[in-house]
Amino acid sequence: MANTISTKSYRDKYRQSTLEQALRNMLVAEKICQVDRSDLKTLQNPYGSQPSATVQAIAGTYTPAEYTLTDDTLTVNNEVIVSEHIYDFESSLSQFDLFTARFDEQTYAVAAKIDRFVLNNLTEDCTGTYTTPAGGFTAANVNAILAALGGKLAGYADVYKGLFLVIENTDVAGFIEAQMTSGFSFADSALNNGFLTSQGGFDIYVVRTGTFASETLGTTTYTNSGHRVAGVKGVATYAAPRGIKFEEKAVSGKTGMETVTFGYIGFKMWAPKADLVIDVTLA
């Protein structure tokens, strides 16, 4: 007997094999944060107060110090979701795979919203600050900004994890100009290949304009319009329990199928590392 697979099973197989891969490739958040996909709603990360060492004349005596222990937790308390209804006549009378097309669009929508959520939380909760020279990321300012940000992060043990800078696409022109006029082989590479995504020790990630916003997403209100973010990779965590899921189901009173892509998300900028991420304000 031949094995048979329904059309929906083919769609499920396609979605299952491509969804997580697509999200991981598209997300800036995946590159700069730790990601937890366990089933935990709450992640515990208690930390102790910083000890202080003393230099003294040789005496062999000391006074034990008191220390405090602080609970620090990440709680998954938001969800990202997108849903659509595809009528049967839309699918049956189309000359292309409408379900696949709409799923690809939903994947992009979810990825963009997760990045928006994580990046705005990261910018809002970090304690490092920096204001750019007037004009923001102009060609004349780019190298000075990267040097200043590097100086703020230099000397920390965590820097080995790598440095990042997230800008919006409207900032790219200044970087391209600066790269094309900076030093011989680097400039040649920029002239031949266009925008380079690494400069001055920073991996540079670009998101669409308006990602850094003053708005409310889920349970948090942000005031990040005119801001960008830089820092050390992997010192903040966002949680996505069991990753992103999808459902396809019939709805009473309508032909066709309803599709929904969704997932649960949480974010934490861990307090002991908060100064390793810098809220960059454009002047």
C-alpha positions as a printed NumPy array, in Angstrom:
array([[  0.   ,   0.   ,   0.   ],
       [  1.373,   3.403,  -0.945],
       [  1.849,   5.989,   1.756],
       [ -0.24 ,   9.119,   1.351],
       [  0.339,  12.55 ,   2.86 ],
       [ -2.358,  15.206,   2.96 ],
       [ -1.842,  18.695,   1.581],
       [ -1.977,  20.086,   5.131],
       [  0.73 ,  17.629,   6.215],
       [  2.992,  18.97 ,   3.492],
       [  2.341,  22.505,   4.718],
       [  3.05 ,  21.478,   8.318],
       [  6.302,  19.835,   7.277],
       [  7.355,  22.958,   5.369],
       [  6.527,  25.255,   8.255],
       [  8.153,  23.108,  10.902],
       [ 11.412,  22.859,   8.943],
       [ 11.648,  26.52 ,   7.966],
       [ 10.105,  28.576,  10.761],
       [ 12.825,  28.402,  13.406],
       [ 15.565,  28.607,  10.792],
       [ 13.992,  31.672,   9.239],
       [ 13.542,  33.399,  12.585],
       [ 17.095,  32.691,  13.7  ],
       [ 18.488,  34.052,  10.438],
       [ 16.323,  37.167,  10.488],
       [ 16.505,  38.154,  14.146],
       [ 19.072,  40.682,  15.339],
       [ 18.027,  39.695,  18.872],
       [ 19.403,  36.174,  18.285],
       [ 22.851,  37.62 ,  17.499],
       [ 23.233,  39.926,  20.509],
       [ 21.332,  38.203,  23.341],
       [ 21.318,  34.832,  25.014],
       [ 18.185,  32.907,  24.058],
       [ 16.323,  30.503,  26.336],
       [ 13.817,  28.15 ,  24.694],
       [ 13.08 ,  25.981,  27.712],
       [  9.567,  25.543,  29.112],
       [ 10.294,  27.823,  32.064],
       [  8.034,  30.818,  32.61 ],
       [ 10.52 ,  32.317,  35.094],
       [ 14.325,  32.247,  34.98 ],
       [ 16.117,  32.82 ,  38.291],
       [ 19.507,  34.549,  38.367],
       [ 20.314,  35.81 ,  41.89 ],
       [ 23.485,  37.862,  42.34 ],
       [ 25.566,  39.01 ,  45.3  ],
       [ 26.941,  42.426,  46.081],
       [ 30.383,  43.286,  44.695],
       [ 33.226,  42.559,  47.158],
       [ 35.887,  45.202,  47.728],
       [ 39.555,  44.235,  48.075],
       [ 41.968,  46.151,  50.324],
       [ 45.713,  46.747,  50.125],
       [ 47.291,  46.994,  53.596],
       [ 50.57 ,  46.603,  55.405],
       [ 51.368,  42.989,  56.212],
       [ 49.477,  42.138,  59.38 ],
       [ 47.749,  38.82 ,  58.763],
       [ 44.459,  40.198,  60.094],
       [ 41.199,  41.043,  58.347],
       [ 37.585,  41.948,  59.044],
       [ 34.941,  39.837,  57.263],
       [ 32.475,  42.001,  55.332],
       [ 28.723,  41.591,  55.075],
       [ 27.237,  40.969,  51.651],
       [ 23.732,  41.034,  50.227],
       [ 22.037,  38.663,  47.805],
       [ 19.52 ,  40.033,  45.304],
       [ 16.977,  37.978,  43.372],
       [ 16.919,  38.747,  39.661],
       [ 14.339,  37.03 ,  37.462],
       [ 13.156,  36.923,  33.876],
       [  9.416,  36.382,  33.552],
       [  7.733,  35.401,  30.295],
       [  4.766,  37.761,  30.312],
       [  4.156,  38.713,  26.669],
       [  3.207,  36.98 ,  23.454],
       [  3.705,  37.852,  19.799],
       [  0.951,  36.749,  17.452],
       [ -0.261,  37.183,  13.864],
       [ -3.323,  35.531,  12.343],
       [ -5.15 ,  35.527,   9.008],
       [ -8.06 ,  33.734,   7.366],
       [ -7.528,  32.311,   3.886],
       [-10.844,  31.632,   2.142],
       [-11.057,  28.48 ,   0.077],
       [-11.815,  30.405,  -3.132],
       [ -8.681,  32.504,  -2.6  ],
       [ -6.538,  29.379,  -2.34 ],
       [ -8.311,  27.263,  -4.973],
       [ -8.381,  29.967,  -7.636],
       [ -4.813,  31.206,  -7.075],
       [ -2.038,  30.302,  -9.481],
       [  0.511,  30.023,  -6.678],
       [  0.728,  28.468,  -3.205],
       [ -1.171,  31.04 ,  -1.176],
       [ -0.633,  29.248,   2.144],
       [  3.151,  29.251,   1.712],
       [  3.161,  32.897,   0.651],
       [  1.096,  33.978,   3.647],
       [  3.185,  31.851,   6.017],
       [  6.378,  33.525,   4.786],
       [  4.767,  36.923,   5.404],
       [  3.673,  35.87 ,   8.898],
       [  7.196,  34.647,   9.672],
       [  8.631,  38.039,   8.727],
       [  5.982,  39.873,  10.763],
       [  6.729,  37.794,  13.873],
       [ 10.499,  38.212,  13.465],
       [ 10.246,  41.982,  13.045],
       [  8.028,  42.283,  16.128],
       [ 10.339,  40.118,  18.285],
       [ 13.304,  42.28 ,  17.273],
       [ 11.313,  45.412,  18.074],
       [ 10.359,  44.018,  21.492],
       [ 13.87 ,  42.856,  22.43 ],
       [ 15.754,  45.907,  21.12 ],
       [ 13.45 ,  48.384,  22.841],
       [ 13.68 ,  46.441,  26.113],
       [ 17.464,  46.32 ,  25.781],
       [ 17.684,  50.071,  25.195],
       [ 15.231,  50.869,  27.976],
       [ 16.776,  48.665,  30.678],
       [ 20.529,  49.133,  30.165],
       [ 22.405,  51.637,  32.347],
       [ 25.221,  52.663,  30.002],
       [ 24.59 ,  55.976,  28.241],
       [ 26.188,  57.947,  25.41 ],
       [ 25.106,  60.964,  23.352],
       [ 26.491,  61.304,  19.845],
       [ 28.007,  64.498,  18.453],
       [ 25.524,  66.788,  16.664],
       [ 24.101,  65.152,  13.567],
       [ 24.213,  61.566,  14.84 ],
       [ 25.802,  58.978,  12.542],
       [ 27.18 ,  61.317,   9.884],
       [ 30.307,  60.334,   7.974],
       [ 32.314,  62.822,  10.039],
       [ 31.005,  61.367,  13.315],
       [ 31.02 ,  57.593,  12.741],
       [ 34.635,  56.849,  13.686],
       [ 34.493,  59.147,  16.721],
       [ 31.292,  57.459,  17.918],
       [ 32.737,  53.946,  17.543],
       [ 35.909,  55.   ,  19.353],
       [ 33.921,  56.535,  22.224],
       [ 31.681,  53.476,  22.58 ],
       [ 34.706,  51.178,  22.509],
       [ 36.342,  53.209,  25.25 ],
       [ 33.277,  52.886,  27.467],
       [ 33.371,  49.086,  27.184],
       [ 37.119,  48.459,  27.195],
       [ 38.635,  46.647,  30.165],
       [ 35.631,  44.446,  31.012],
       [ 36.208,  40.692,  31.015],
       [ 32.968,  40.082,  29.07 ],
       [ 34.192,  42.038,  26.044],
       [ 35.654,  38.797,  24.635],
       [ 32.065,  37.827,  23.718],
       [ 32.121,  40.523,  21.045],
       [ 30.705,  44.02 ,  20.653],
       [ 27.599,  45.074,  18.75 ],
       [ 25.937,  48.242,  17.509],
       [ 22.351,  48.3  ,  16.233],
       [ 21.386,  51.176,  13.931],
       [ 18.421,  51.935,  11.695],
       [ 18.626,  51.923,   7.906],
       [ 18.554,  55.738,   7.83 ],
       [ 21.959,  55.726,   9.589],
       [ 23.669,  53.581,   6.961],
       [ 24.609,  56.402,   4.582],
       [ 27.013,  57.915,   7.117],
       [ 28.695,  54.541,   7.639],
       [ 29.096,  53.929,   3.908],
       [ 30.729,  57.328,   3.417],
       [ 33.025,  56.837,   6.405],
       [ 34.008,  53.342,   5.289],
       [ 34.758,  54.382,   1.714],
       [ 37.141,  57.099,   2.91 ],
       [ 38.866,  55.132,   5.7  ],
       [ 42.309,  53.686,   5.107],
       [ 43.344,  51.805,   1.918],
       [ 42.274,  48.124,   2.001],
       [ 39.234,  48.842,   4.211],
       [ 38.118,  51.636,   1.903],
       [ 38.753,  49.462,  -1.16 ],
       [ 36.601,  46.727,   0.325],
       [ 33.821,  49.198,   1.092],
       [ 34.013,  50.689,  -2.407],
       [ 33.871,  47.245,  -4.019],
       [ 31.365,  45.548,  -1.734],
       [ 29.312,  48.362,  -0.223],
       [ 28.332,  48.582,   3.438],
       [ 30.579,  46.495,   5.716],
       [ 28.928,  45.067,   8.813],
       [ 31.996,  45.23 ,  11.035],
       [ 33.951,  48.35 ,  11.93 ],
       [ 36.078,  49.496,  14.843],
       [ 35.652,  46.196,  16.674],
       [ 31.825,  46.347,  16.516],
       [ 29.504,  44.036,  14.6  ],
       [ 26.943,  46.393,  13.072],
       [ 23.322,  45.299,  12.658],
       [ 20.719,  47.28 ,  10.735],
       [ 16.977,  47.331,  11.444],
       [ 14.247,  49.273,   9.678],
       [ 13.54 ,  52.875,  10.566],
       [ 11.091,  53.257,  13.452],
       [ 12.238,  50.119,  15.277],
       [ 13.515,  52.235,  18.168],
       [ 10.283,  53.885,  19.192],
       [  8.341,  55.634,  21.917],
       [  5.387,  53.277,  22.264],
       [  3.838,  50.497,  24.311],
       [  4.565,  46.903,  23.39 ],
       [  2.794,  44.32 ,  25.512],
       [  3.318,  45.154,  29.183],
       [  6.009,  47.845,  28.781],
       [  6.079,  51.45 ,  27.577],
       [  9.269,  52.641,  25.859],
       [ 10.744,  56.08 ,  25.186],
       [ 13.359,  55.17 ,  22.596],
       [ 12.608,  57.386,  19.615],
       [ 15.93 ,  58.872,  18.476],
       [ 17.938,  56.189,  20.287],
       [ 20.144,  53.289,  19.204],
       [ 21.881,  50.572,  21.254],
       [ 25.423,  49.19 ,  21.543],
       [ 27.284,  46.938,  23.937],
       [ 28.625,  43.491,  24.73 ],
       [ 26.911,  40.462,  23.23 ],
       [ 25.249,  37.853,  25.39 ],
       [ 24.775,  39.794,  28.634],
       [ 20.979,  40.043,  28.295],
       [ 18.511,  37.192,  27.781],
       [ 15.264,  36.869,  25.929],
       [ 13.092,  33.823,  26.458],
       [ 10.955,  32.128,  23.816],
       [  9.548,  28.983,  25.462],
       [  9.338,  26.157,  22.91 ],
       [ 10.013,  28.661,  20.12 ],
       [  7.401,  29.954,  17.702],
       [  4.296,  27.85 ,  17.017],
       [  1.597,  27.765,  14.375],
       [ -1.956,  26.529,  14.072],
       [ -4.25 ,  25.941,  11.131],
       [ -7.943,  25.379,  11.764],
       [-11.382,  25.589,  10.225],
       [-13.698,  28.37 ,  11.392],
       [-17.471,  28.048,  11.566],
       [-19.295,  30.148,   9.008],
       [-16.337,  30.589,   6.656],
       [-14.801,  28.475,   3.938],
       [-11.065,  27.854,   3.966],
       [ -8.741,  27.861,   6.928],
       [ -7.558,  30.247,   9.623],
       [ -3.79 ,  30.353,  10.204],
       [ -2.046,  31.78 ,  13.248],
       [  1.654,  32.085,  14.107],
       [  2.462,  32.882,  17.728],
       [  4.932,  32.552,  20.57 ],
       [  5.58 ,  33.64 ,  24.145],
       [  8.414,  36.021,  24.913],
       [ 10.162,  37.586,  27.881],
       [ 13.269,  39.72 ,  28.314],
       [ 15.768,  40.531,  31.043],
       [ 18.725,  42.88 ,  31.183],
       [ 20.577,  41.271,  34.098],
       [ 21.43 ,  43.926,  36.688],
       [ 25.136,  43.084,  37.19 ],
       [ 25.715,  43.441,  33.426],
       [ 23.443,  46.405,  32.7  ],
       [ 26.341,  48.838,  32.246],
       [ 27.789,  46.642,  29.479],
       [ 25.005,  47.805,  27.182],
       [ 24.811,  51.467,  26.131],
       [ 21.734,  53.518,  25.289],
       [ 22.95 ,  55.703,  22.408],
       [ 21.063,  59.015,  22.054],
       [ 21.274,  60.772,  18.686],
       [ 22.074,  64.473,  19.033]])
